[in-house]
Amino acid sequence: SWSFDGDLITSVIHGPTQAGIPAESSPIFSVVVNDVNGTFEAMIAEGAGMWASPKFSPQVENPENPYPQGYIAYLKVRDPNQPINGEYDLVVADRDGSNERIVFPPAGQLGIRSSDYGLAPNDFAWSPDGRQIAIIYQGNLYIVDVVTEAVYQMTFDNGSQHPVWSR
């Protein structure tokens, strides 16, 4: 996913290897951010999981702040040793990876599973203003407000998939 200003790209890479396991077989996957010039790589979330699907938000307008603002969201596996069939949480952080917080699902509930969205990483979508995320959970569409962390269930038929949000 590219940042709104086109200067950064985020992706999932194999994380650190474990003793006796070749790097390409490591079950650990991490979220990184690189600049467009290739001059730096920042580790955002070590052990986030194979299906982390990091995405930058659109630019968030804030009249009180003259600097461009935005977020990065990704799915983070609850058990880094179970990156394929494990349960994930939706995490939102500032676009530099700071101020990371879990925003969905609510505490005490099952995590998001790859069966919620299949193997296609169309698992969540940012709103055009960068303040909300549409996500599929247990076959239903939810809207998560990333500022207030309010959650709204939009469908109840267990048939939702591949959210897309546009103007």
PDB file of C-alpha atoms in Angstrom:
ATOM      1  CA  SER A   1       0.000   0.000   0.000  1.00  0.00           C
ATOM      2  CA  TRP A   2       1.293   3.463  -0.911  1.00  0.00           C
ATOM      3  CA  SER A   3       1.051   6.422   1.461  1.00  0.00           C
ATOM      4  CA  PHE A   4      -1.231   9.278   0.422  1.00  0.00           C
ATOM      5  CA  ASP A   5       1.761  11.411  -0.586  1.00  0.00           C
ATOM      6  CA  GLY A   6       3.416   8.614  -2.588  1.00  0.00           C
ATOM      7  CA  ASP A   7       6.615   8.760  -0.514  1.00  0.00           C
ATOM      8  CA  LEU A   8       6.199   5.510   1.447  1.00  0.00           C
ATOM      9  CA  ILE A   9       5.157   1.937   0.745  1.00  0.00           C
ATOM     10  CA  THR A  10       4.199  -0.686   3.305  1.00  0.00           C
ATOM     11  CA  SER A  11       4.336  -4.440   2.881  1.00  0.00           C
ATOM     12  CA  VAL A  12       4.671  -7.767   4.664  1.00  0.00           C
ATOM     13  CA  ILE A  13       8.033  -9.530   4.714  1.00  0.00           C
ATOM     14  CA  HIS A  14       9.418 -12.658   6.354  1.00  0.00           C
ATOM     15  CA  GLY A  15      10.411 -11.769   9.881  1.00  0.00           C
ATOM     16  CA  PRO A  16      13.435 -12.941  11.812  1.00  0.00           C
ATOM     17  CA  THR A  17      14.365 -16.573  11.386  1.00  0.00           C
ATOM     18  CA  GLN A  18      14.255 -19.072  14.170  1.00  0.00           C
ATOM     19  CA  ALA A  19      17.122 -21.425  14.972  1.00  0.00           C
ATOM     20  CA  GLY A  20      17.272 -24.295  12.509  1.00  0.00           C
ATOM     21  CA  ILE A  21      14.573 -22.880  10.193  1.00  0.00           C
ATOM     22  CA  PRO A  22      15.535 -21.423   6.788  1.00  0.00           C
ATOM     23  CA  ALA A  23      14.466 -17.766   6.332  1.00  0.00           C
ATOM     24  CA  GLU A  24      11.989 -18.652   3.563  1.00  0.00           C
ATOM     25  CA  SER A  25      10.275 -21.148   5.881  1.00  0.00           C
ATOM     26  CA  SER A  26       9.959 -18.839   8.875  1.00  0.00           C
ATOM     27  CA  PRO A  27       6.391 -18.645  10.221  1.00  0.00           C
ATOM     28  CA  ILE A  28       7.082 -15.061  11.350  1.00  0.00           C
ATOM     29  CA  PHE A  29       5.899 -12.221   9.078  1.00  0.00           C
ATOM     30  CA  SER A  30       6.384  -8.529   9.793  1.00  0.00           C
ATOM     31  CA  VAL A  31       5.000  -5.214   8.531  1.00  0.00           C
ATOM     32  CA  VAL A  32       7.606  -2.795   7.194  1.00  0.00           C
ATOM     33  CA  VAL A  33       7.571   0.660   5.643  1.00  0.00           C
ATOM     34  CA  ASN A  34      10.096   1.718   2.991  1.00  0.00           C
ATOM     35  CA  ASP A  35      10.633   5.099   1.423  1.00  0.00           C
ATOM     36  CA  VAL A  36      10.335   5.443  -2.342  1.00  0.00           C
ATOM     37  CA  ASN A  37      14.095   6.043  -2.716  1.00  0.00           C
ATOM     38  CA  GLY A  38      15.031   2.878  -0.852  1.00  0.00           C
ATOM     39  CA  THR A  39      17.067   4.777   1.729  1.00  0.00           C
ATOM     40  CA  PHE A  40      15.355   3.311   4.787  1.00  0.00           C
ATOM     41  CA  GLU A  41      13.191   0.455   6.005  1.00  0.00           C
ATOM     42  CA  ALA A  42      11.253   0.742   9.252  1.00  0.00           C
ATOM     43  CA  MET A  43       9.855  -2.267  11.099  1.00  0.00           C
ATOM     44  CA  ILE A  44       6.286  -1.353  12.066  1.00  0.00           C
ATOM     45  CA  ALA A  45       5.050  -4.653  13.504  1.00  0.00           C
ATOM     46  CA  GLU A  46       7.285  -7.663  14.012  1.00  0.00           C
ATOM     47  CA  GLY A  47       5.336 -10.922  13.961  1.00  0.00           C
ATOM     48  CA  ALA A  48       2.149  -9.370  12.542  1.00  0.00           C
ATOM     49  CA  GLY A  49       1.339 -12.442  10.441  1.00  0.00           C
ATOM     50  CA  MET A  50       1.080 -13.575   6.845  1.00  0.00           C
ATOM     51  CA  TRP A  51      -2.308 -11.903   6.253  1.00  0.00           C
ATOM     52  CA  ALA A  52      -1.392  -8.540   7.835  1.00  0.00           C
ATOM     53  CA  SER A  53      -2.371  -6.620   4.654  1.00  0.00           C
ATOM     54  CA  PRO A  54      -1.051  -3.219   5.791  1.00  0.00           C
ATOM     55  CA  LYS A  55      -2.765  -0.209   4.243  1.00  0.00           C
ATOM     56  CA  PHE A  56      -2.109   3.494   4.570  1.00  0.00           C
ATOM     57  CA  SER A  57      -5.145   5.704   5.103  1.00  0.00           C
ATOM     58  CA  PRO A  58      -5.990   8.605   2.839  1.00  0.00           C
ATOM     59  CA  GLN A  59      -4.765  11.942   4.168  1.00  0.00           C
ATOM     60  CA  VAL A  60      -6.753  13.021   7.204  1.00  0.00           C
ATOM     61  CA  GLU A  61      -7.709  16.681   7.175  1.00  0.00           C
ATOM     62  CA  ASN A  62      -7.322  18.470  10.492  1.00  0.00           C
ATOM     63  CA  PRO A  63      -7.670  22.269  10.492  1.00  0.00           C
ATOM     64  CA  GLU A  64      -5.816  22.435  13.822  1.00  0.00           C
ATOM     65  CA  ASN A  65      -2.697  20.742  12.398  1.00  0.00           C
ATOM     66  CA  PRO A  66      -0.889  22.213   9.364  1.00  0.00           C
ATOM     67  CA  TYR A  67       1.076  18.990   8.771  1.00  0.00           C
ATOM     68  CA  PRO A  68      -0.278  16.073   6.724  1.00  0.00           C
ATOM     69  CA  GLN A  69      -1.780  13.400   8.933  1.00  0.00           C
ATOM     70  CA  GLY A  70      -2.665   9.805   8.291  1.00  0.00           C
ATOM     71  CA  TYR A  71      -2.741   6.303   9.681  1.00  0.00           C
ATOM     72  CA  ILE A  72      -1.602   2.822   8.844  1.00  0.00           C
ATOM     73  CA  ALA A  73      -3.862  -0.162   9.528  1.00  0.00           C
ATOM     74  CA  TYR A  74      -3.004  -3.832   9.443  1.00  0.00           C
ATOM     75  CA  LEU A  75      -4.167  -7.140  10.789  1.00  0.00           C
ATOM     76  CA  LYS A  76      -2.013  -8.591  13.578  1.00  0.00           C
ATOM     77  CA  VAL A  77      -2.071 -12.276  14.409  1.00  0.00           C
ATOM     78  CA  ARG A  78      -2.671 -13.109  18.036  1.00  0.00           C
ATOM     79  CA  ASP A  79      -0.184 -16.000  17.931  1.00  0.00           C
ATOM     80  CA  PRO A  80       2.792 -15.260  15.608  1.00  0.00           C
ATOM     81  CA  ASN A  81       3.467 -19.000  15.295  1.00  0.00           C
ATOM     82  CA  GLN A  82       0.012 -19.484  13.689  1.00  0.00           C
ATOM     83  CA  PRO A  83       0.151 -16.953  10.807  1.00  0.00           C
ATOM     84  CA  ILE A  84      -1.993 -18.938   8.362  1.00  0.00           C
ATOM     85  CA  ASN A  85      -5.011 -20.129  10.341  1.00  0.00           C
ATOM     86  CA  GLY A  86      -4.672 -17.909  13.398  1.00  0.00           C
ATOM     87  CA  GLU A  87      -6.946 -15.186  14.704  1.00  0.00           C
ATOM     88  CA  TYR A  88      -6.114 -11.564  13.884  1.00  0.00           C
ATOM     89  CA  ASP A  89      -6.930  -8.157  15.349  1.00  0.00           C
ATOM     90  CA  LEU A  90      -7.289  -4.936  13.356  1.00  0.00           C
ATOM     91  CA  VAL A  91      -4.579  -2.513  14.458  1.00  0.00           C
ATOM     92  CA  VAL A  92      -4.376   1.202  13.676  1.00  0.00           C
ATOM     93  CA  ALA A  93      -1.252   3.296  14.229  1.00  0.00           C
ATOM     94  CA  ASP A  94       0.064   6.673  13.185  1.00  0.00           C
ATOM     95  CA  ARG A  95       1.646   6.365   9.756  1.00  0.00           C
ATOM     96  CA  ASP A  96       5.106   6.035  11.295  1.00  0.00           C
ATOM     97  CA  GLY A  97       3.913   3.014  13.311  1.00  0.00           C
ATOM     98  CA  SER A  98       3.685   4.829  16.643  1.00  0.00           C
ATOM     99  CA  ASN A  99       0.617   4.859  18.879  1.00  0.00           C
ATOM    100  CA  GLU A 100      -0.407   1.347  17.810  1.00  0.00           C
ATOM    101  CA  ARG A 101      -3.765   0.204  19.150  1.00  0.00           C
ATOM    102  CA  ILE A 102      -6.193  -2.635  18.516  1.00  0.00           C
ATOM    103  CA  VAL A 103      -9.512  -1.237  17.302  1.00  0.00           C
ATOM    104  CA  PHE A 104     -11.371  -4.437  16.324  1.00  0.00           C
ATOM    105  CA  PRO A 105     -12.796  -6.909  17.259  1.00  0.00           C
ATOM    106  CA  PRO A 106     -13.926  -5.842  20.703  1.00  0.00           C
ATOM    107  CA  ALA A 107     -12.075  -7.369  23.665  1.00  0.00           C
ATOM    108  CA  GLY A 108     -13.182 -10.876  24.540  1.00  0.00           C
ATOM    109  CA  GLN A 109     -14.406 -11.768  21.047  1.00  0.00           C
ATOM    110  CA  LEU A 110     -12.916 -14.206  18.574  1.00  0.00           C
ATOM    111  CA  GLY A 111     -10.301 -12.742  16.283  1.00  0.00           C
ATOM    112  CA  ILE A 112     -10.640 -12.134  12.557  1.00  0.00           C
ATOM    113  CA  ARG A 113      -9.862 -15.298  10.582  1.00  0.00           C
ATOM    114  CA  SER A 114      -8.780 -15.720   6.986  1.00  0.00           C
ATOM    115  CA  SER A 115     -12.081 -17.539   6.413  1.00  0.00           C
ATOM    116  CA  ASP A 116     -13.820 -14.183   7.039  1.00  0.00           C
ATOM    117  CA  TYR A 117     -12.427 -12.864   3.785  1.00  0.00           C
ATOM    118  CA  GLY A 118     -10.818 -15.792   1.943  1.00  0.00           C
ATOM    119  CA  LEU A 119      -7.263 -15.684   0.713  1.00  0.00           C
ATOM    120  CA  ALA A 120      -7.764 -12.429  -1.219  1.00  0.00           C
ATOM    121  CA  PRO A 121      -6.452  -9.566   0.908  1.00  0.00           C
ATOM    122  CA  ASN A 122      -9.563  -7.407   0.378  1.00  0.00           C
ATOM    123  CA  ASP A 123     -10.204  -7.712   4.062  1.00  0.00           C
ATOM    124  CA  PHE A 124     -10.728  -4.066   4.954  1.00  0.00           C
ATOM    125  CA  ALA A 125     -11.029  -0.689   3.263  1.00  0.00           C
ATOM    126  CA  TRP A 126     -10.397   2.875   4.425  1.00  0.00           C
ATOM    127  CA  SER A 127     -13.104   5.513   4.128  1.00  0.00           C
ATOM    128  CA  PRO A 128     -12.196   8.357   1.750  1.00  0.00           C
ATOM    129  CA  ASP A 129     -11.637  10.717   4.707  1.00  0.00           C
ATOM    130  CA  GLY A 130      -9.333   8.246   6.503  1.00  0.00           C
ATOM    131  CA  ARG A 131     -11.407   8.216   9.676  1.00  0.00           C
ATOM    132  CA  GLN A 132     -13.222   4.888   9.362  1.00  0.00           C
ATOM    133  CA  ILE A 133     -12.534   1.348   8.181  1.00  0.00           C
ATOM    134  CA  ALA A 134     -14.969  -1.106   6.618  1.00  0.00           C
ATOM    135  CA  ILE A 135     -14.086  -4.680   7.593  1.00  0.00           C
ATOM    136  CA  ILE A 136     -15.586  -8.129   7.156  1.00  0.00           C
ATOM    137  CA  TYR A 137     -15.939 -10.141  10.352  1.00  0.00           C
ATOM    138  CA  GLN A 138     -17.725 -13.485  10.573  1.00  0.00           C
ATOM    139  CA  GLY A 139     -19.321 -12.790   7.189  1.00  0.00           C
ATOM    140  CA  ASN A 140     -20.745  -9.380   8.107  1.00  0.00           C
ATOM    141  CA  LEU A 141     -19.704  -5.842   7.289  1.00  0.00           C
ATOM    142  CA  TYR A 142     -18.622  -3.629  10.177  1.00  0.00           C
ATOM    143  CA  ILE A 143     -17.593   0.030  10.233  1.00  0.00           C
ATOM    144  CA  VAL A 144     -14.913   0.972  12.760  1.00  0.00           C
ATOM    145  CA  ASP A 145     -14.298   4.612  13.658  1.00  0.00           C
ATOM    146  CA  VAL A 146     -10.523   4.807  14.146  1.00  0.00           C
ATOM    147  CA  VAL A 147     -10.703   7.941  16.309  1.00  0.00           C
ATOM    148  CA  THR A 148     -13.487   6.985  18.742  1.00  0.00           C
ATOM    149  CA  GLU A 149     -13.107   3.203  18.229  1.00  0.00           C
ATOM    150  CA  ALA A 150     -16.900   2.934  17.922  1.00  0.00           C
ATOM    151  CA  VAL A 151     -18.007  -0.176  16.010  1.00  0.00           C
ATOM    152  CA  TYR A 152     -21.141  -0.438  13.862  1.00  0.00           C
ATOM    153  CA  GLN A 153     -22.421  -3.720  12.431  1.00  0.00           C
ATOM    154  CA  MET A 154     -23.881  -2.937   8.993  1.00  0.00           C
ATOM    155  CA  THR A 155     -25.065  -6.365   7.785  1.00  0.00           C
ATOM    156  CA  PHE A 156     -26.500  -9.398   9.544  1.00  0.00           C
ATOM    157  CA  ASP A 157     -26.789 -12.008   6.781  1.00  0.00           C
ATOM    158  CA  ASN A 158     -23.257 -13.488   6.977  1.00  0.00           C
ATOM    159  CA  GLY A 159     -22.851 -12.942   3.238  1.00  0.00           C
ATOM    160  CA  SER A 160     -20.578  -9.912   3.023  1.00  0.00           C
ATOM    161  CA  GLN A 161     -17.118  -9.926   1.453  1.00  0.00           C
ATOM    162  CA  HIS A 162     -14.492  -7.753  -0.256  1.00  0.00           C
ATOM    163  CA  PRO A 163     -15.344  -4.272   1.089  1.00  0.00           C
ATOM    164  CA  VAL A 164     -14.585  -1.295  -1.169  1.00  0.00           C
ATOM    165  CA  TRP A 165     -15.124   2.303  -0.120  1.00  0.00           C
ATOM    166  CA  SER A 166     -15.083   5.210  -2.558  1.00  0.00           C
ATOM    167  CA  ARG A 167     -16.470   8.710  -2.870  1.00  0.00           C
TER     168      ARG A 167
END
